[in-house]
Structures are given as structure tokens and as C-alpha cells.
PDB file of C-alpha atoms in Angstrom:
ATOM      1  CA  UNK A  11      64.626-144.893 131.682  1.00 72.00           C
ATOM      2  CA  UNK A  12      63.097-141.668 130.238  1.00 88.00           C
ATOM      3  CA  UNK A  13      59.355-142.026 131.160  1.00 89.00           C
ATOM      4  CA  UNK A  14      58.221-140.094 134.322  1.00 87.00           C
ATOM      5  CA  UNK A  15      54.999-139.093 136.113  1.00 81.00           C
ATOM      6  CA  UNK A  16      56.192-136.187 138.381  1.00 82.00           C
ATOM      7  CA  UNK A  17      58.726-133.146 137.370  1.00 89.00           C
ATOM      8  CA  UNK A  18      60.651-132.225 140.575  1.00 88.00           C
ATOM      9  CA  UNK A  19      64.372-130.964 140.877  1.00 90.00           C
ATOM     10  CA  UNK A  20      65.618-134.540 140.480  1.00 89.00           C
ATOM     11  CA  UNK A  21      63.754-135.559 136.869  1.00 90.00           C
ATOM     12  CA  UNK A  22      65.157-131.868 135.559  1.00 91.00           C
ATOM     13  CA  UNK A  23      68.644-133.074 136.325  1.00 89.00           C
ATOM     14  CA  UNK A  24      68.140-135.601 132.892  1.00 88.00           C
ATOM     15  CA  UNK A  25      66.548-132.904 131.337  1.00 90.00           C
ATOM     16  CA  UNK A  26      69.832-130.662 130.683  1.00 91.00           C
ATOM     17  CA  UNK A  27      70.011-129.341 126.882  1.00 91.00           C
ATOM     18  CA  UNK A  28      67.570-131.724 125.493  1.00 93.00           C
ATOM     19  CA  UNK A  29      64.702-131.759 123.734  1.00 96.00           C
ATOM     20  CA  UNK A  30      61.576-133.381 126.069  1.00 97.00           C
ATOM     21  CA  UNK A  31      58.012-134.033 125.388  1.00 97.00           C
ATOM     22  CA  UNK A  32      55.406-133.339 128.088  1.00 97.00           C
ATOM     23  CA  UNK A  33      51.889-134.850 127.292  1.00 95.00           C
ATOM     24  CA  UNK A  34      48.816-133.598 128.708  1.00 93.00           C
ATOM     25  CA  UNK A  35      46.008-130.538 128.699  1.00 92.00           C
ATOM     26  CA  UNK A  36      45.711-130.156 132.500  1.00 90.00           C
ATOM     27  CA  UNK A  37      47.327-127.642 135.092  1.00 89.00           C
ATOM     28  CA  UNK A  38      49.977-129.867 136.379  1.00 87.00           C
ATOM     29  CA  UNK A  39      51.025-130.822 132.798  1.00 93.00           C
ATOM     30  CA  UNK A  40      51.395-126.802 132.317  1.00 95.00           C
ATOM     31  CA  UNK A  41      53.318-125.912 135.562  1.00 95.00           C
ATOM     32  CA  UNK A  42      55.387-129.260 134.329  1.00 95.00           C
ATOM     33  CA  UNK A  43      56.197-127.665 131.139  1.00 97.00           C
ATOM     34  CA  UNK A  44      57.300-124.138 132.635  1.00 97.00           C
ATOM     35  CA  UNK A  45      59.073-125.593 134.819  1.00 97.00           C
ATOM     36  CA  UNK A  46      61.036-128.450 132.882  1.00 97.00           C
ATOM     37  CA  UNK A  47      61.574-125.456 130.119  1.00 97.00           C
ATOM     38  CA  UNK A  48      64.201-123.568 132.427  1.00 96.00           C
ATOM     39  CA  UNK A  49      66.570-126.738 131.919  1.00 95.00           C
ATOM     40  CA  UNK A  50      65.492-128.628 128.825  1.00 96.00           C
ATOM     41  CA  UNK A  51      66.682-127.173 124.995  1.00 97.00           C
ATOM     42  CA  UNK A  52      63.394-127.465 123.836  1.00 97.00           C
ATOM     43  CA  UNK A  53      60.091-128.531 125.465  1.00 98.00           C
ATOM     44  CA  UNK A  54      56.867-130.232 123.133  1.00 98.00           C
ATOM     45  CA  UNK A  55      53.849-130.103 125.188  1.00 98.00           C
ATOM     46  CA  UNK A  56      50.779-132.221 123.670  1.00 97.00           C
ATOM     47  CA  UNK A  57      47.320-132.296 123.651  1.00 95.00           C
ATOM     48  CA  UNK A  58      44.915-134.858 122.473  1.00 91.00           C
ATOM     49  CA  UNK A  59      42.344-131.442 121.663  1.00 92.00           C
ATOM     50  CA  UNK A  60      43.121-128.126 119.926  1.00 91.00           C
ATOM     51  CA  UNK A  61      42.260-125.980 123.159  1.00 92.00           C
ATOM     52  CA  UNK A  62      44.486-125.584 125.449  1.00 91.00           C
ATOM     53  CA  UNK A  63      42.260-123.615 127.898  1.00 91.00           C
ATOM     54  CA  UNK A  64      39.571-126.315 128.039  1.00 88.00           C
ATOM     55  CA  UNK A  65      41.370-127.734 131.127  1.00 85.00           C
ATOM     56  CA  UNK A  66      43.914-125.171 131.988  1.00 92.00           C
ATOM     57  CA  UNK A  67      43.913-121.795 133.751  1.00 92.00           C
ATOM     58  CA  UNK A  68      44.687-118.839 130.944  1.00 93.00           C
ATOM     59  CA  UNK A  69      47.266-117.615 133.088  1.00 94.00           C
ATOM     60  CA  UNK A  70      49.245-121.162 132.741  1.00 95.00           C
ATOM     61  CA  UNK A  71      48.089-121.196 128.810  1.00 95.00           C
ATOM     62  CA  UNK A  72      49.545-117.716 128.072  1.00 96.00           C
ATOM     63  CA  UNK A  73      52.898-118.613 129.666  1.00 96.00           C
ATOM     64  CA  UNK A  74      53.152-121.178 127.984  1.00 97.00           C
ATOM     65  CA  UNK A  75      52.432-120.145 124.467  1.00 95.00           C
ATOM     66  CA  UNK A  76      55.005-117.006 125.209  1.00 96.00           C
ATOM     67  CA  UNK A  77      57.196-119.514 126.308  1.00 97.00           C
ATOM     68  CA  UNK A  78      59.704-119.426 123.267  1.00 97.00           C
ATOM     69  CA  UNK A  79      61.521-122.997 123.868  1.00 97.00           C
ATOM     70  CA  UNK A  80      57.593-124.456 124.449  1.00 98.00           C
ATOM     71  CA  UNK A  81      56.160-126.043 121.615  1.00 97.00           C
ATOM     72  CA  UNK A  82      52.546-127.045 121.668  1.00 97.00           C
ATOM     73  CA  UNK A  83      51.216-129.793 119.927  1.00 96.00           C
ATOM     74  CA  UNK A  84      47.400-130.094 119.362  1.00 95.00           C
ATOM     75  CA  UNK A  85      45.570-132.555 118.199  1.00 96.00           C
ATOM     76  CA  UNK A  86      48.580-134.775 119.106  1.00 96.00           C
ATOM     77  CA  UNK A  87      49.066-138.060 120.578  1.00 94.00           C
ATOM     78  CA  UNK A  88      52.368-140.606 121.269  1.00 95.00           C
ATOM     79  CA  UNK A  89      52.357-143.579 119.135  1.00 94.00           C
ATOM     80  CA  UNK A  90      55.447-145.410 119.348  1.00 95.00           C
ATOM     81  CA  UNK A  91      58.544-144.477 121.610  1.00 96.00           C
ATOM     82  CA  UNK A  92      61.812-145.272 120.027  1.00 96.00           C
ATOM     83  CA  UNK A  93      65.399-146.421 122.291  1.00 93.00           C
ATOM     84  CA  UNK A  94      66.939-149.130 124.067  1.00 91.00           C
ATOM     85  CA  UNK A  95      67.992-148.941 127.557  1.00 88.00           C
ATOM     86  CA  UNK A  96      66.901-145.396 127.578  1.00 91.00           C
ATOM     87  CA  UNK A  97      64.354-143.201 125.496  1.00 94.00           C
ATOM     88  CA  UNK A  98      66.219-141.886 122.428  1.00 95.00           C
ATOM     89  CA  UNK A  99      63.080-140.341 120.218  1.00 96.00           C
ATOM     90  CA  UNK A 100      58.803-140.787 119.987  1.00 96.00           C
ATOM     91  CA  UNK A 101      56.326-140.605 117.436  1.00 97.00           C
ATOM     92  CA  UNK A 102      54.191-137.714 117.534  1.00 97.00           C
ATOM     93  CA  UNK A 103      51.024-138.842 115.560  1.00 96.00           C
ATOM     94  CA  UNK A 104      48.764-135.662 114.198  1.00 94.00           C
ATOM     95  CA  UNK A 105      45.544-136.105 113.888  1.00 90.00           C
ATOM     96  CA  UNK A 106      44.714-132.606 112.222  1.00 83.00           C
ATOM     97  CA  UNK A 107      46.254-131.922 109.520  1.00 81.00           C
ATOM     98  CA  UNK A 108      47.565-136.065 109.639  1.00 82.00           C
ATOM     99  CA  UNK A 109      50.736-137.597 109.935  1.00 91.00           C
ATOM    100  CA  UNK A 110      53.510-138.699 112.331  1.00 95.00           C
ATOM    101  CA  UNK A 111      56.970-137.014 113.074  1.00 95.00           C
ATOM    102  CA  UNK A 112      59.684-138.804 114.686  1.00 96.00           C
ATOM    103  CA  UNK A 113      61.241-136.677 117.136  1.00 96.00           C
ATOM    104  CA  UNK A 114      64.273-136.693 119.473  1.00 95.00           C
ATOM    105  CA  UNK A 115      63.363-136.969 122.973  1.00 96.00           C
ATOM    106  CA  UNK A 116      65.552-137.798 126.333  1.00 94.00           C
ATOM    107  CA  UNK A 117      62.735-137.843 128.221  1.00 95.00           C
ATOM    108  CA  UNK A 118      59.063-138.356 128.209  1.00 95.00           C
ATOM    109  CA  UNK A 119      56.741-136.528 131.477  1.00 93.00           C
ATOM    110  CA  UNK A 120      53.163-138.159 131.553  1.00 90.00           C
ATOM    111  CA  UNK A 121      50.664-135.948 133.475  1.00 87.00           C
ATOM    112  CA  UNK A 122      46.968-137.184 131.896  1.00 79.00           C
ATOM    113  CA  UNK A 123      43.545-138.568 133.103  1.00 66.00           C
ATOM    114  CA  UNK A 124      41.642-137.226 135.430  1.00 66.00           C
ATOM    115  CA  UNK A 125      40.184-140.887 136.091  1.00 74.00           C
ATOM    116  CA  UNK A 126      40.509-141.826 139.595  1.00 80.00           C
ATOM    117  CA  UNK A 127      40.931-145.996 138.836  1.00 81.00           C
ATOM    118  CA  UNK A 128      39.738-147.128 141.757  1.00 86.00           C
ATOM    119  CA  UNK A 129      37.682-150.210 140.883  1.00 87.00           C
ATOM    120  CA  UNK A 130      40.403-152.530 143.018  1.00 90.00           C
ATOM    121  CA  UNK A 131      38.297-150.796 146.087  1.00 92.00           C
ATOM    122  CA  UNK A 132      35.442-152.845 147.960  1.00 92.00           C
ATOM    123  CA  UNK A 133      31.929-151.079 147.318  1.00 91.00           C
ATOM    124  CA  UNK A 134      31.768-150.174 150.933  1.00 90.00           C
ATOM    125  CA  UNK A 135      33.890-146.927 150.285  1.00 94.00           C
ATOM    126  CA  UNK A 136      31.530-143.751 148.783  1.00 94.00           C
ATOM    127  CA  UNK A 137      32.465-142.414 145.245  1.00 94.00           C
ATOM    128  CA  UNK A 138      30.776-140.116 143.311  1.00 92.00           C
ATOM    129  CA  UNK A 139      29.134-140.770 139.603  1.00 90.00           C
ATOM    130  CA  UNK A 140      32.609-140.094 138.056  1.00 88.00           C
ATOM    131  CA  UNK A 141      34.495-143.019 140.877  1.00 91.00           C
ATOM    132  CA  UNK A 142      36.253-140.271 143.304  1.00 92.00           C
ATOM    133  CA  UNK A 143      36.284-141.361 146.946  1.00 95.00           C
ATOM    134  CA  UNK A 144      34.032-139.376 149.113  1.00 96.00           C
ATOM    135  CA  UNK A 145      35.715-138.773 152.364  1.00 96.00           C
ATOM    136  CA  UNK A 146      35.712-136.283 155.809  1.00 94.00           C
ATOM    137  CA  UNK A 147      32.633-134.267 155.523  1.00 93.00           C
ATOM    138  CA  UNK A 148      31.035-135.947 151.836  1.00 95.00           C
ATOM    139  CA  UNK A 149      30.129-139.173 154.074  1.00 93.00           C
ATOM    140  CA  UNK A 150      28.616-137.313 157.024  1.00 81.00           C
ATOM    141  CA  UNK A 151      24.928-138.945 156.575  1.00 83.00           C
ATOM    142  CA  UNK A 152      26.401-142.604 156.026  1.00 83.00           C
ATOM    143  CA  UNK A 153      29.404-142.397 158.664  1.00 92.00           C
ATOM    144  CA  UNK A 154      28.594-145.896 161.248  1.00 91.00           C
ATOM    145  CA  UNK A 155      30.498-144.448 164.376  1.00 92.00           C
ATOM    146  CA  UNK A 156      29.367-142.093 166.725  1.00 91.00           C
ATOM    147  CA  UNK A 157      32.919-139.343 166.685  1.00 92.00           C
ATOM    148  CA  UNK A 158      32.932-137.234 163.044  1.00 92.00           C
ATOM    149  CA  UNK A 159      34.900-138.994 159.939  1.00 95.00           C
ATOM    150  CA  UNK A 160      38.320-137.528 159.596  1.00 95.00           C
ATOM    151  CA  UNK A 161      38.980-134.777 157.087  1.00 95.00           C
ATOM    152  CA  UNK A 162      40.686-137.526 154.541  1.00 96.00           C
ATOM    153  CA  UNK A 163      38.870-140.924 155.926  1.00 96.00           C
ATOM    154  CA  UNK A 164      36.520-142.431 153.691  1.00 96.00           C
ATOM    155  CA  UNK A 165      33.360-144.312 154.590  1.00 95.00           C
ATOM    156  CA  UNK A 166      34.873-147.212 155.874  1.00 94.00           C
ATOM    157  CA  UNK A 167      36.605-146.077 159.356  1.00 94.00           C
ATOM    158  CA  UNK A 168      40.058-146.250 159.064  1.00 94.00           C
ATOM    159  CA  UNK A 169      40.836-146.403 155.589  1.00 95.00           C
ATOM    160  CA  UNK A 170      42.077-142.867 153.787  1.00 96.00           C
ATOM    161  CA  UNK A 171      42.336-141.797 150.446  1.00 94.00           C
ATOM    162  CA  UNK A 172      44.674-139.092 149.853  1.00 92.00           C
ATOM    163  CA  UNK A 173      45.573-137.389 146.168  1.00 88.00           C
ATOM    164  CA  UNK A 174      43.892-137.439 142.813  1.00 84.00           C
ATOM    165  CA  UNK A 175      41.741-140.377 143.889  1.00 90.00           C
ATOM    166  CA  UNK A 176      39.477-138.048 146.380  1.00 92.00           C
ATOM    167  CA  UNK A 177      36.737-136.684 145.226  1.00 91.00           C
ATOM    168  CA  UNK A 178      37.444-132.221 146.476  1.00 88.00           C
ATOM    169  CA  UNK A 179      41.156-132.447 145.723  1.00 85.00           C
ATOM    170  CA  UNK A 180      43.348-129.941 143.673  1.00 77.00           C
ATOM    171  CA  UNK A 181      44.786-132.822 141.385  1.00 70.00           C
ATOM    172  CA  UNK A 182      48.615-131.806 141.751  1.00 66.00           C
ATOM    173  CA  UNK A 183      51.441-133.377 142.982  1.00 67.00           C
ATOM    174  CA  UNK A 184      52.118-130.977 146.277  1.00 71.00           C
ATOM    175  CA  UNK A 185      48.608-131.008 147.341  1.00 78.00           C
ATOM    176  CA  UNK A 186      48.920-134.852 147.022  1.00 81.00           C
ATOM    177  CA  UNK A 187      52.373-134.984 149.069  1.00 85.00           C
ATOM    178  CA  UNK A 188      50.516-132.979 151.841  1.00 89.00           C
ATOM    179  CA  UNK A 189      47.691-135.187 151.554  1.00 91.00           C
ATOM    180  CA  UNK A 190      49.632-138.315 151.758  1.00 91.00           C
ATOM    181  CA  UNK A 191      51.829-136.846 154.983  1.00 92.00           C
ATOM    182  CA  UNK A 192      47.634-135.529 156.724  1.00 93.00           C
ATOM    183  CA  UNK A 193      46.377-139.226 155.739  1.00 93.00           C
ATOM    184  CA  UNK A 194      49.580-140.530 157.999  1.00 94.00           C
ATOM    185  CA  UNK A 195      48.617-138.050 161.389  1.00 94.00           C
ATOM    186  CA  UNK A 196      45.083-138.885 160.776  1.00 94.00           C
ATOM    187  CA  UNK A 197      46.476-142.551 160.635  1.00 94.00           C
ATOM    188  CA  UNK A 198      48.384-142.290 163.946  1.00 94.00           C
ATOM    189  CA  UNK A 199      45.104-140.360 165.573  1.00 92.00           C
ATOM    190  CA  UNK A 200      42.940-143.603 164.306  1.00 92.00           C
ATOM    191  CA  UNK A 201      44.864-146.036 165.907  1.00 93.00           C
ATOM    192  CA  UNK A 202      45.354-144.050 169.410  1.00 91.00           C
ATOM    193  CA  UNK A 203      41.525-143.477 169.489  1.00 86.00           C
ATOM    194  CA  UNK A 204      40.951-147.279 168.957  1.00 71.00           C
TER     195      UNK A 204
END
């Protein structure tokens, strides 16, 4: 217990008065770190880089660095998580200047790669050059069936790809919830029209 990969209402409940560590450079790892800094003592956001505007909007960065119980770590990655049946403390390992701190932590919120992992999939379904899943309108010249693709159905009929994985998507958690909850309409509409 300790390690999560979405900061809702329900992870900020274990978040009360303690000191957390939020790891990641994009927008959702930002929002995360607002958010999770209304409840939490103290809240160490890291970055593998030194800018924190290379993948997030300014408006996020400048909350967060007037944010006075946000601490951001650059050049910073997790080495070596410390606890038994639940996360005590991390190692913060410092790449510039060098070193690694040992710091408290009661819980750990993972929000990195923008890396789609979808080499499980058959190579019947379009990606793009970087592996997102082409789907609605992005498959319109390679779509087999005379009606028009669905807005989240890839280019095999039937199967949907919903979230970070598509290739056009915002890449945070409430777009992907509303994603997930189009793919099951457009799921029901398949399966009537078949």
C-alpha cells in the first residue's frame, strides 16, 4: 500500500498530514500535486529534467512553484522505496548536483510516460510512428465497411481504444473516464447495428 496511479478524493483520504512524493513533468502530474497539496503536510514533486515547463502548461508550473507546501525536485529520480506492509520513506537520487536523500513518504502518486504500450495489439489496428491507436476519423481511408468508423473505434470494426493509448487524446484521467464510459455506448451501438 502507498503506490498509486490516479489522485481522486479517495487516495487524498491517506494523504492527511503527511509528507507525499508525486513523480512526473506532465499536466496530470501538476493538477495531481495541487490537488494532493490541500491535504498532504508537504508535497515533493519530481522531475527526471530541470524544466518544468517542457511538458507542462505555465499556468500549472507557476502554481506550483508558489505553492509553499510543493517542493520540486529536478533532476530527480526514485531509487529505492523503503517499508513493509505499507510505504514508510523513498530514495530520492539527484543527479545534479549528486546524491540520494532518504525521505519520509506515506504515499507515492506515479503519473509518467507518455508511451502508449501497446505492442500486446495485433498489427491490424493503425498507430502512428510514436504506437498511439488511430481511431474514428484517423482511419477513414483504410476503414473495410461501408457505414463511417465510430468516433473511438479503431481500424478493426468493433474494437475501441479509449484513454492515453489513442492517438488525439488529452492524456488525463477525466478525459479517459469519459472515454472509457463513450467506448461502452459506442459498444452497445456496435452490437445493435450487427
Amino acid at each position: 500500500m502507498g503506490v498509486y496511479y490516479a489522485a481522486t478524493a479517495v487516495e487524498a483520504q491517506f494523504c492527511q498530514g503527511g509528507e507525499i512524493v508525486v513523480v512526473g513533468g506532465g499536466n496530470s502530474a501538476g493538477q495531481a500535486a495541487i490537488f494532493l497539496s490541500q491535504c498532504a503536510e508537504k508535497v515533493r514533486l519530481v522531475i527526471r529534467g530541470g524544466d518544468l515547463c517542457k511538458s507542462m502548461s505555465s499556468y500549472l508550473a507557476q502554481r506550483i512553484e508558489q505553492t509553499e507546501n510543493i517542493e520540486l525536485r529536478r533532476y530527480t529520480r526514485i531509487s529505492r522505496l523503503h517499508g513493509d506492509e505499507r510505504l514508510a520513506a523513498l530514495d530520492l537520487e539527484c543527479s545534479d548536483p549528486g546524491g540520494v536523500e532518504t525521505v519520509d513518504c506515506s504515499a507515492l502518486f506515479v503519473f509518467i510516460g507518455a508511451a502508449p504500450f501497446v505492442t500486446w495489439l495485433p498489427d491490424s489496428i493503425e498507430r502512428d510512428a510514436k504506437g498511439f491507436v488511430k481511431t474514428g476519423p484517423q482511419i477513414q481511408r483504410s476503414w473495410p465497411l461501408h457505414r463511417s468508423p465510430f468516433f473511438l473505434e479503431t481500424s478493426c470494426p468493433g474494437v475501441f481504444a479509449a484513454g492515453d493509448v489513442r492517438l488525439g487524446s488529452t492524456k488525463r484521467v477525466a478525459s479517459a473516464v469519459g472515454e472509457g464510459a463513450m467506448a461502452v455506448q459506442f459498444i452497445h451501438e456496435y452490437l445493435a447495428s450487427g
